[in-house]
CSV table of N, CA and C in Angstrom, one decimal:
chain,number,residue,atom,x,y,z
M,1,MET,N,113.6,161.1,83.2
M,1,MET,CA,114.3,160.9,82.0
M,1,MET,C,113.4,161.2,80.8
M,2,LYS,N,114.0,161.9,79.9
M,2,LYS,CA,113.2,162.3,78.6
M,2,LYS,C,113.2,161.1,77.7
M,3,THR,N,112.0,160.9,77.0
M,3,THR,CA,112.0,159.9,75.9
M,3,THR,C,112.4,160.6,74.6
M,4,LEU,N,112.7,159.8,73.7
M,4,LEU,CA,113.1,160.4,72.3
M,4,LEU,C,111.9,161.2,71.8
M,5,LYS,N,110.7,160.7,71.9
M,5,LYS,CA,109.5,161.4,71.5
M,5,LYS,C,109.4,162.8,72.1
M,6,ASN,N,109.6,162.9,73.4
M,6,ASN,CA,109.5,164.2,74.1
M,6,ASN,C,110.7,165.1,73.7
M,7,LEU,N,111.9,164.6,73.5
M,7,LEU,CA,113.0,165.4,73.1
M,7,LEU,C,112.8,165.9,71.7
M,8,LYS,N,112.2,165.1,70.9
M,8,LYS,CA,112.0,165.5,69.4
M,8,LYS,C,111.0,166.7,69.5
M,9,ALA,N,109.9,166.5,70.2
M,9,ALA,CA,108.8,167.5,70.3
M,9,ALA,C,109.4,168.8,70.9
M,10,GLU,N,110.3,168.7,71.9
M,10,GLU,CA,110.8,169.9,72.5
M,10,GLU,C,111.7,170.6,71.5
M,11,LEU,N,112.6,169.9,70.7
M,11,LEU,CA,113.5,170.5,69.8
M,11,LEU,C,112.7,171.1,68.6
M,12,LEU,N,111.7,170.4,68.2
M,12,LEU,CA,110.9,170.9,67.0
M,12,LEU,C,110.0,172.1,67.3
M,13,ALA,N,109.9,172.4,68.6
M,13,ALA,CA,109.2,173.6,69.0
M,13,ALA,C,109.9,174.9,68.6
M,14,ASP,N,111.3,174.8,68.4
M,14,ASP,CA,112.1,175.9,68.0
M,14,ASP,C,111.9,176.0,66.5
M,15,PRO,N,111.5,177.2,66.0
M,15,PRO,CA,111.2,177.4,64.6
M,15,PRO,C,112.4,177.2,63.7
M,16,SER,N,113.6,177.5,64.1
M,16,SER,CA,114.7,177.3,63.3
M,16,SER,C,115.1,175.9,63.1
M,17,ILE,N,114.9,175.1,64.2
M,17,ILE,CA,115.2,173.7,64.2
M,17,ILE,C,114.1,173.0,63.3
M,18,ARG,N,112.8,173.4,63.5
M,18,ARG,CA,111.7,172.9,62.7
M,18,ARG,C,112.0,173.1,61.2
M,19,ALA,N,112.5,174.3,60.8
M,19,ALA,CA,112.7,174.6,59.4
M,19,ALA,C,113.8,173.7,58.8
M,20,ALA,N,114.8,173.5,59.6
M,20,ALA,CA,115.9,172.6,59.1
M,20,ALA,C,115.5,171.2,59.0
M,21,TYR,N,114.7,170.7,60.0
M,21,TYR,CA,114.1,169.4,60.0
M,21,TYR,C,113.2,169.2,58.7
M,22,ASP,N,112.3,170.2,58.5
M,22,ASP,CA,111.4,170.1,57.4
M,22,ASP,C,112.1,170.1,56.1
M,23,ALA,N,113.2,170.8,56.0
M,23,ALA,CA,114.0,170.9,54.7
M,23,ALA,C,114.6,169.6,54.3
M,24,GLN,N,114.8,168.7,55.3
M,24,GLN,CA,115.4,167.4,55.0
M,24,GLN,C,114.3,166.3,54.8
M,25,ALA,N,113.1,166.6,54.9
M,25,ALA,CA,112.0,165.6,54.8
M,25,ALA,C,112.1,164.7,53.6
M,26,GLU,N,112.3,165.3,52.4
M,26,GLU,CA,112.3,164.5,51.2
M,26,GLU,C,113.4,163.5,51.2
M,27,GLU,N,114.6,164.0,51.6
M,27,GLU,CA,115.8,163.1,51.6
M,27,GLU,C,115.5,161.9,52.6
M,28,PHE,N,115.0,162.1,53.7
M,28,PHE,CA,114.7,161.1,54.7
M,28,PHE,C,113.6,160.2,54.2
M,29,ALA,N,112.6,160.7,53.5
M,29,ALA,CA,111.6,159.9,52.9
M,29,ALA,C,112.2,158.9,51.9
M,30,MET,N,113.1,159.4,51.1
M,30,MET,CA,113.8,158.5,50.1
M,30,MET,C,114.6,157.4,50.8
M,31,ALA,N,115.2,157.8,51.9
M,31,ALA,CA,116.0,156.8,52.7
M,31,ALA,C,115.1,155.8,53.3
M,32,ARG,N,114.0,156.2,53.8
M,32,ARG,CA,113.0,155.2,54.4
M,32,ARG,C,112.5,154.3,53.3
M,33,GLU,N,112.2,154.8,52.1
M,33,GLU,CA,111.8,153.9,51.0
M,33,GLU,C,112.8,152.9,50.6
M,34,LEU,N,114.1,153.3,50.5
M,34,LEU,CA,115.1,152.4,50.2
M,34,LEU,C,115.2,151.3,51.2
M,35,ILE,N,115.4,151.7,52.5
M,35,ILE,CA,115.5,150.7,53.6
M,35,ILE,C,114.3,149.8,53.6
M,36,ALA,N,113.1,150.3,53.5
M,36,ALA,CA,111.9,149.4,53.5
M,36,ALA,C,111.9,148.4,52.4
M,37,ALA,N,112.4,148.8,51.2
M,37,ALA,CA,112.4,147.8,50.0
M,37,ALA,C,113.4,146.8,50.3
M,38,ARG,N,114.6,147.2,50.8
M,38,ARG,CA,115.6,146.2,51.1
M,38,ARG,C,115.2,145.3,52.2
M,39,THR,N,114.6,145.8,53.2
M,39,THR,CA,114.1,145.0,54.4
M,39,THR,C,113.1,144.0,53.9
M,40,LYS,N,112.1,144.4,53.1
M,40,LYS,CA,111.1,143.6,52.5
M,40,LYS,C,111.6,142.4,51.6
M,41,ALA,N,112.8,142.7,51.0
M,41,ALA,CA,113.4,141.8,50.2
M,41,ALA,C,114.3,140.8,51.0
M,42,GLY,N,114.4,141.1,52.3
M,42,GLY,CA,115.2,140.2,53.2
M,42,GLY,C,116.6,140.2,52.9
M,43,LEU,N,117.1,141.5,52.5
M,43,LEU,CA,118.5,141.6,52.1
M,43,LEU,C,119.3,142.5,53.1
M,44,THR,N,120.6,142.2,53.2
M,44,THR,CA,121.4,143.1,54.0
M,44,THR,C,122.0,144.2,53.0
M,45,GLN,N,122.6,145.2,53.5
M,45,GLN,CA,123.3,146.2,52.7
M,45,GLN,C,124.4,145.5,51.9
M,46,ALA,N,125.1,144.6,52.5
M,46,ALA,CA,126.2,143.8,51.7
M,46,ALA,C,125.5,143.0,50.6
M,47,ASP,N,124.3,142.5,50.8
M,47,ASP,CA,123.7,141.7,49.7
M,47,ASP,C,123.4,142.7,48.6
M,48,VAL,N,122.8,143.8,48.9
M,48,VAL,CA,122.5,144.8,47.8
M,48,VAL,C,123.7,145.3,47.2
M,49,ALA,N,124.7,145.5,47.9
M,49,ALA,CA,126.0,146.0,47.3
M,49,ALA,C,126.5,145.0,46.3
M,50,GLU,N,126.5,143.7,46.7
M,50,GLU,CA,127.0,142.7,45.8
M,50,GLU,C,126.2,142.6,44.5
M,51,ARG,N,124.9,142.7,44.6
M,51,ARG,CA,124.0,142.7,43.4
M,51,ARG,C,124.2,144.0,42.6
M,52,MET,N,124.6,145.1,43.2
M,52,MET,CA,124.8,146.4,42.5
M,52,MET,C,126.2,146.4,41.9
M,53,GLY,N,127.1,145.6,42.4
M,53,GLY,CA,128.5,145.7,41.9
M,53,GLY,C,129.2,146.8,42.6
M,54,THR,N,128.9,147.1,43.9
M,54,THR,CA,129.5,148.2,44.6
M,54,THR,C,129.8,147.8,46.0
M,55,THR,N,130.1,148.7,46.9
M,55,THR,CA,130.4,148.3,48.2
M,55,THR,C,129.3,148.6,49.2
M,56,GLN,N,129.3,147.9,50.3
M,56,GLN,CA,128.3,148.1,51.4
M,56,GLN,C,128.3,149.6,51.8
M,57,SER,N,129.5,150.2,51.9
M,57,SER,CA,129.5,151.6,52.4
M,57,SER,C,128.8,152.5,51.4
M,58,THR,N,128.8,152.2,50.1
M,58,THR,CA,128.0,153.0,49.1
M,58,THR,C,126.5,152.8,49.3
M,59,VAL,N,126.1,151.6,49.6
M,59,VAL,CA,124.7,151.3,49.9
M,59,VAL,C,124.3,152.0,51.2
M,60,ALA,N,125.1,152.1,52.2
M,60,ALA,CA,124.9,152.8,53.4
M,60,ALA,C,124.7,154.3,53.2
M,61,ARG,N,125.5,154.8,52.3
M,61,ARG,CA,125.4,156.3,51.9
M,61,ARG,C,124.1,156.5,51.2
M,62,LEU,N,123.6,155.6,50.3
M,62,LEU,CA,122.4,155.8,49.6
M,62,LEU,C,121.2,155.8,50.6
M,63,GLU,N,121.3,154.9,51.6
M,63,GLU,CA,120.3,154.8,52.6
M,63,GLU,C,120.4,155.8,53.7
M,64,GLY,N,121.5,156.6,53.7
M,64,GLY,CA,121.7,157.5,54.8
M,64,GLY,C,120.8,158.8,54.7
M,65,GLY,N,120.4,159.1,53.5
M,65,GLY,CA,119.5,160.2,53.3
M,65,GLY,C,120.2,161.6,53.3
M,66,LYS,N,121.5,161.6,53.3
M,66,LYS,CA,122.2,162.9,53.3
M,66,LYS,C,122.6,163.5,52.0
M,67,ALA,N,122.5,162.7,51.0
M,67,ALA,CA,122.8,163.1,49.6
M,67,ALA,C,121.8,162.6,48.7
M,68,ALA,N,121.5,163.3,47.6
M,68,ALA,CA,120.5,162.9,46.7
M,68,ALA,C,121.2,161.9,45.7
M,69,PRO,N,120.7,160.6,45.6
M,69,PRO,CA,121.4,159.7,44.7
M,69,PRO,C,121.0,160.0,43.3
M,70,SER,N,121.8,159.6,42.3
M,70,SER,CA,121.4,159.8,40.9
M,70,SER,C,120.3,158.8,40.5
M,71,LEU,N,119.7,159.1,39.5
M,71,LEU,CA,118.6,158.3,39.0
M,71,LEU,C,119.1,156.9,38.7
M,72,ARG,N,120.3,156.9,38.1
M,72,ARG,CA,120.9,155.6,37.7
M,72,ARG,C,121.2,154.7,39.0
M,73,SER,N,121.6,155.3,40.0
M,73,SER,CA,121.9,154.6,41.3
M,73,SER,C,120.6,154.1,41.9
M,74,LEU,N,119.6,154.9,41.8
M,74,LEU,CA,118.2,154.4,42.3
M,74,LEU,C,117.7,153.2,41.4
M,75,GLN,N,118.0,153.3,40.2
M,75,GLN,CA,117.5,152.2,39.3
M,75,GLN,C,118.3,150.9,39.6
M,76,ARG,N,119.6,151.0,39.8
M,76,ARG,CA,120.4,149.9,40.2
M,76,ARG,C,120.0,149.3,41.5
M,77,TYR,N,119.8,150.2,42.5
M,77,TYR,CA,119.4,149.7,43.8
M,77,TYR,C,118.0,149.0,43.8
M,78,ALA,N,117.1,149.6,43.0
M,78,ALA,CA,115.7,149.0,42.9
M,78,ALA,C,115.8,147.6,42.3
M,79,GLN,N,116.7,147.5,41.2
M,79,GLN,CA,116.8,146.2,40.6
M,79,GLN,C,117.4,145.2,41.5
M,80,ALA,N,118.4,145.7,42.4
M,80,ALA,CA,119.1,144.7,43.3
M,80,ALA,C,118.1,144.2,44.4
M,81,VAL,N,117.0,145.0,44.7
M,81,VAL,CA,116.1,144.5,45.7
M,81,VAL,C,114.8,144.0,45.1
M,82,GLY,N,114.9,143.8,43.8
M,82,GLY,CA,113.7,143.2,43.1
M,82,GLY,C,112.5,144.2,42.9
M,83,CYS,N,112.8,145.5,42.7
M,83,CYS,CA,111.8,146.5,42.5
M,83,CYS,C,112.1,147.2,41.2
M,84,ARG,N,111.2,148.2,40.9
M,84,ARG,CA,111.4,149.0,39.8
M,84,ARG,C,111.3,150.4,40.3
M,85,ALA,N,112.3,151.2,39.9
M,85,ALA,CA,112.2,152.7,40.3
M,85,ALA,C,111.2,153.4,39.4
M,86,VAL,N,110.4,154.2,40.1
M,86,VAL,CA,109.4,155.0,39.4
M,86,VAL,C,109.5,156.4,39.8
M,87,VAL,N,109.5,157.3,38.9
M,87,VAL,CA,109.6,158.7,39.2
M,87,VAL,C,108.3,159.4,38.8
M,88,HIS,N,107.7,160.2,39.7
M,88,HIS,CA,106.6,161.0,39.2
M,88,HIS,C,106.7,162.4,39.9
M,89,LEU,N,106.1,163.4,39.3
M,89,LEU,CA,106.2,164.7,39.8
M,89,LEU,C,104.8,165.1,40.4
M,90,GLU,N,104.8,165.8,41.5
M,90,GLU,CA,103.6,166.3,42.2
M,90,GLU,C,103.7,167.7,42.3
M,91,HIS,N,102.5,168.4,42.1
M,91,HIS,CA,102.5,169.9,42.3
M,91,HIS,C,102.6,170.1,43.9
M,92,ALA,N,103.3,171.2,44.2
M,92,ALA,CA,103.5,171.5,45.6
M,92,ALA,C,102.3,172.1,46.2
């Protein structure tokens, strides 16, 4: 039986799959950051949604990493989990 780690390594050996995976790295990094902040605050998605004045499904979409949230949404999310949103630019 294959492990998830082995399957991932096997799939990422294909250059086209690797390129698609790498193209999504920034979105998934943002999603991990949001989830980590919420978890550290000890909140559920429903808790965050209530604090933001939105729905749990909206919070789930923000944390899903499939779409880039607006800066305003990030600020509201950050405030809901007791954080401050900070944006900085890095040279590639």
